[in-house]
PDB file of C-alpha atoms in Angstrom:
ATOM      1  CA  UNK A1294     -40.397  58.523 -43.787  1.00 79.00           C
ATOM      2  CA  UNK A1295     -43.829  57.997 -42.287  1.00 85.00           C
ATOM      3  CA  UNK A1296     -42.853  54.986 -40.044  1.00 89.00           C
ATOM      4  CA  UNK A1297     -39.468  54.442 -38.228  1.00 92.00           C
ATOM      5  CA  UNK A1298     -38.151  51.161 -37.101  1.00 94.00           C
ATOM      6  CA  UNK A1299     -39.445  50.432 -34.291  1.00 94.00           C
ATOM      7  CA  UNK A1300     -42.601  51.713 -34.479  1.00 91.00           C
ATOM      8  CA  UNK A1301     -45.364  49.516 -32.995  1.00 89.00           C
ATOM      9  CA  UNK A1302     -48.044  50.066 -35.905  1.00 85.00           C
ATOM     10  CA  UNK A1303     -51.837  49.180 -35.737  1.00 82.00           C
ATOM     11  CA  UNK A1304     -52.251  48.019 -39.325  1.00 76.00           C
ATOM     12  CA  UNK A1305     -56.269  48.776 -40.368  1.00 72.00           C
ATOM     13  CA  UNK A1306     -55.790  47.428 -43.808  1.00 66.00           C
ATOM     14  CA  UNK A1307     -52.490  45.733 -45.974  1.00 64.00           C
ATOM     15  CA  UNK A1308     -53.948  42.275 -46.807  1.00 63.00           C
ATOM     16  CA  UNK A1309     -57.385  40.798 -46.382  1.00 66.00           C
ATOM     17  CA  UNK A1310     -56.037  38.391 -43.746  1.00 65.00           C
ATOM     18  CA  UNK A1311     -54.265  41.478 -41.714  1.00 66.00           C
ATOM     19  CA  UNK A1312     -57.041  43.502 -40.638  1.00 69.00           C
ATOM     20  CA  UNK A1313     -56.945  45.527 -37.503  1.00 71.00           C
ATOM     21  CA  UNK A1314     -53.752  43.504 -36.150  1.00 77.00           C
ATOM     22  CA  UNK A1315     -50.590  45.179 -35.364  1.00 84.00           C
ATOM     23  CA  UNK A1316     -46.757  44.330 -35.494  1.00 87.00           C
ATOM     24  CA  UNK A1317     -43.341  46.454 -35.516  1.00 92.00           C
ATOM     25  CA  UNK A1318     -41.619  47.910 -38.250  1.00 93.00           C
ATOM     26  CA  UNK A1319     -38.111  46.147 -38.716  1.00 95.00           C
ATOM     27  CA  UNK A1320     -36.598  47.623 -41.545  1.00 95.00           C
ATOM     28  CA  UNK A1321     -36.988  50.656 -43.653  1.00 93.00           C
ATOM     29  CA  UNK A1322     -36.035  51.095 -47.272  1.00 92.00           C
ATOM     30  CA  UNK A1323     -36.191  54.624 -48.931  1.00 90.00           C
ATOM     31  CA  UNK A1324     -37.571  55.157 -52.002  1.00 88.00           C
ATOM     32  CA  UNK A1325     -34.606  56.473 -53.968  1.00 86.00           C
ATOM     33  CA  UNK A1326     -32.758  53.152 -52.844  1.00 87.00           C
ATOM     34  CA  UNK A1327     -35.234  51.333 -54.527  1.00 84.00           C
ATOM     35  CA  UNK A1328     -36.426  53.255 -57.402  1.00 84.00           C
ATOM     36  CA  UNK A1329     -34.252  55.370 -59.769  1.00 72.00           C
ATOM     37  CA  UNK A1330     -36.072  58.016 -60.453  1.00 76.00           C
ATOM     38  CA  UNK A1331     -39.785  58.672 -60.575  1.00 80.00           C
ATOM     39  CA  UNK A1332     -40.312  57.872 -56.998  1.00 82.00           C
ATOM     40  CA  UNK A1333     -42.277  59.870 -54.201  1.00 82.00           C
ATOM     41  CA  UNK A1334     -42.416  59.141 -50.509  1.00 82.00           C
ATOM     42  CA  UNK A1335     -45.170  57.270 -50.936  1.00 83.00           C
ATOM     43  CA  UNK A1336     -42.525  54.438 -52.439  1.00 87.00           C
ATOM     44  CA  UNK A1337     -40.780  53.973 -49.270  1.00 90.00           C
ATOM     45  CA  UNK A1338     -40.689  50.214 -48.537  1.00 90.00           C
ATOM     46  CA  UNK A1339     -41.017  48.956 -45.008  1.00 90.00           C
ATOM     47  CA  UNK A1340     -40.598  45.386 -43.368  1.00 91.00           C
ATOM     48  CA  UNK A1341     -43.475  44.799 -40.873  1.00 88.00           C
ATOM     49  CA  UNK A1342     -42.943  42.023 -38.058  1.00 92.00           C
ATOM     50  CA  UNK A1343     -47.054  40.766 -37.374  1.00 87.00           C
ATOM     51  CA  UNK A1344     -47.063  40.412 -33.538  1.00 84.00           C
ATOM     52  CA  UNK A1345     -50.573  38.345 -34.388  1.00 82.00           C
ATOM     53  CA  UNK A1346     -49.027  35.593 -36.328  1.00 83.00           C
ATOM     54  CA  UNK A1347     -45.262  35.773 -36.015  1.00 88.00           C
ATOM     55  CA  UNK A1348     -44.254  36.764 -39.766  1.00 87.00           C
ATOM     56  CA  UNK A1349     -42.731  39.227 -41.953  1.00 90.00           C
ATOM     57  CA  UNK A1350     -44.486  41.563 -44.452  1.00 87.00           C
ATOM     58  CA  UNK A1351     -43.107  43.771 -47.139  1.00 87.00           C
ATOM     59  CA  UNK A1352     -45.447  46.729 -48.146  1.00 85.00           C
ATOM     60  CA  UNK A1353     -44.822  49.828 -49.733  1.00 85.00           C
ATOM     61  CA  UNK A1354     -46.044  53.284 -47.791  1.00 84.00           C
ATOM     62  CA  UNK A1355     -49.107  53.879 -49.791  1.00 81.00           C
ATOM     63  CA  UNK A1356     -49.998  50.234 -49.474  1.00 77.00           C
ATOM     64  CA  UNK A1357     -51.073  50.334 -45.829  1.00 75.00           C
ATOM     65  CA  UNK A1358     -53.776  52.068 -43.738  1.00 69.00           C
ATOM     66  CA  UNK A1359     -52.530  52.207 -40.294  1.00 69.00           C
ATOM     67  CA  UNK A1360     -51.505  54.434 -37.769  1.00 74.00           C
ATOM     68  CA  UNK A1361     -48.657  54.397 -34.822  1.00 77.00           C
ATOM     69  CA  UNK A1362     -49.401  53.482 -31.261  1.00 77.00           C
ATOM     70  CA  UNK A1363     -47.831  55.773 -28.817  1.00 69.00           C
TER      71      UNK A1363
END
C-alpha cells in the first residue's frame, strides 16, 4: 500500500478540479479485494476526503500523483 488511512495527502493531480490540493485518506481497498486476478499494487483503491471542498473522492493508486505530508 502506498498510502495508509489517516495520511494527509498533498494531491498534485487527480482531477482537473483538484490540482495542488490536500486531504486525508479515509479508506483503503486492497487490489486483491477489488479484482479477482490480473491486478497489481497500482490497482489499490482509496477514498480521499478533500479538505478544500469537503467532498470524498475515490481513486486508484496509479491515478494520483501526490505525496504524503509528514
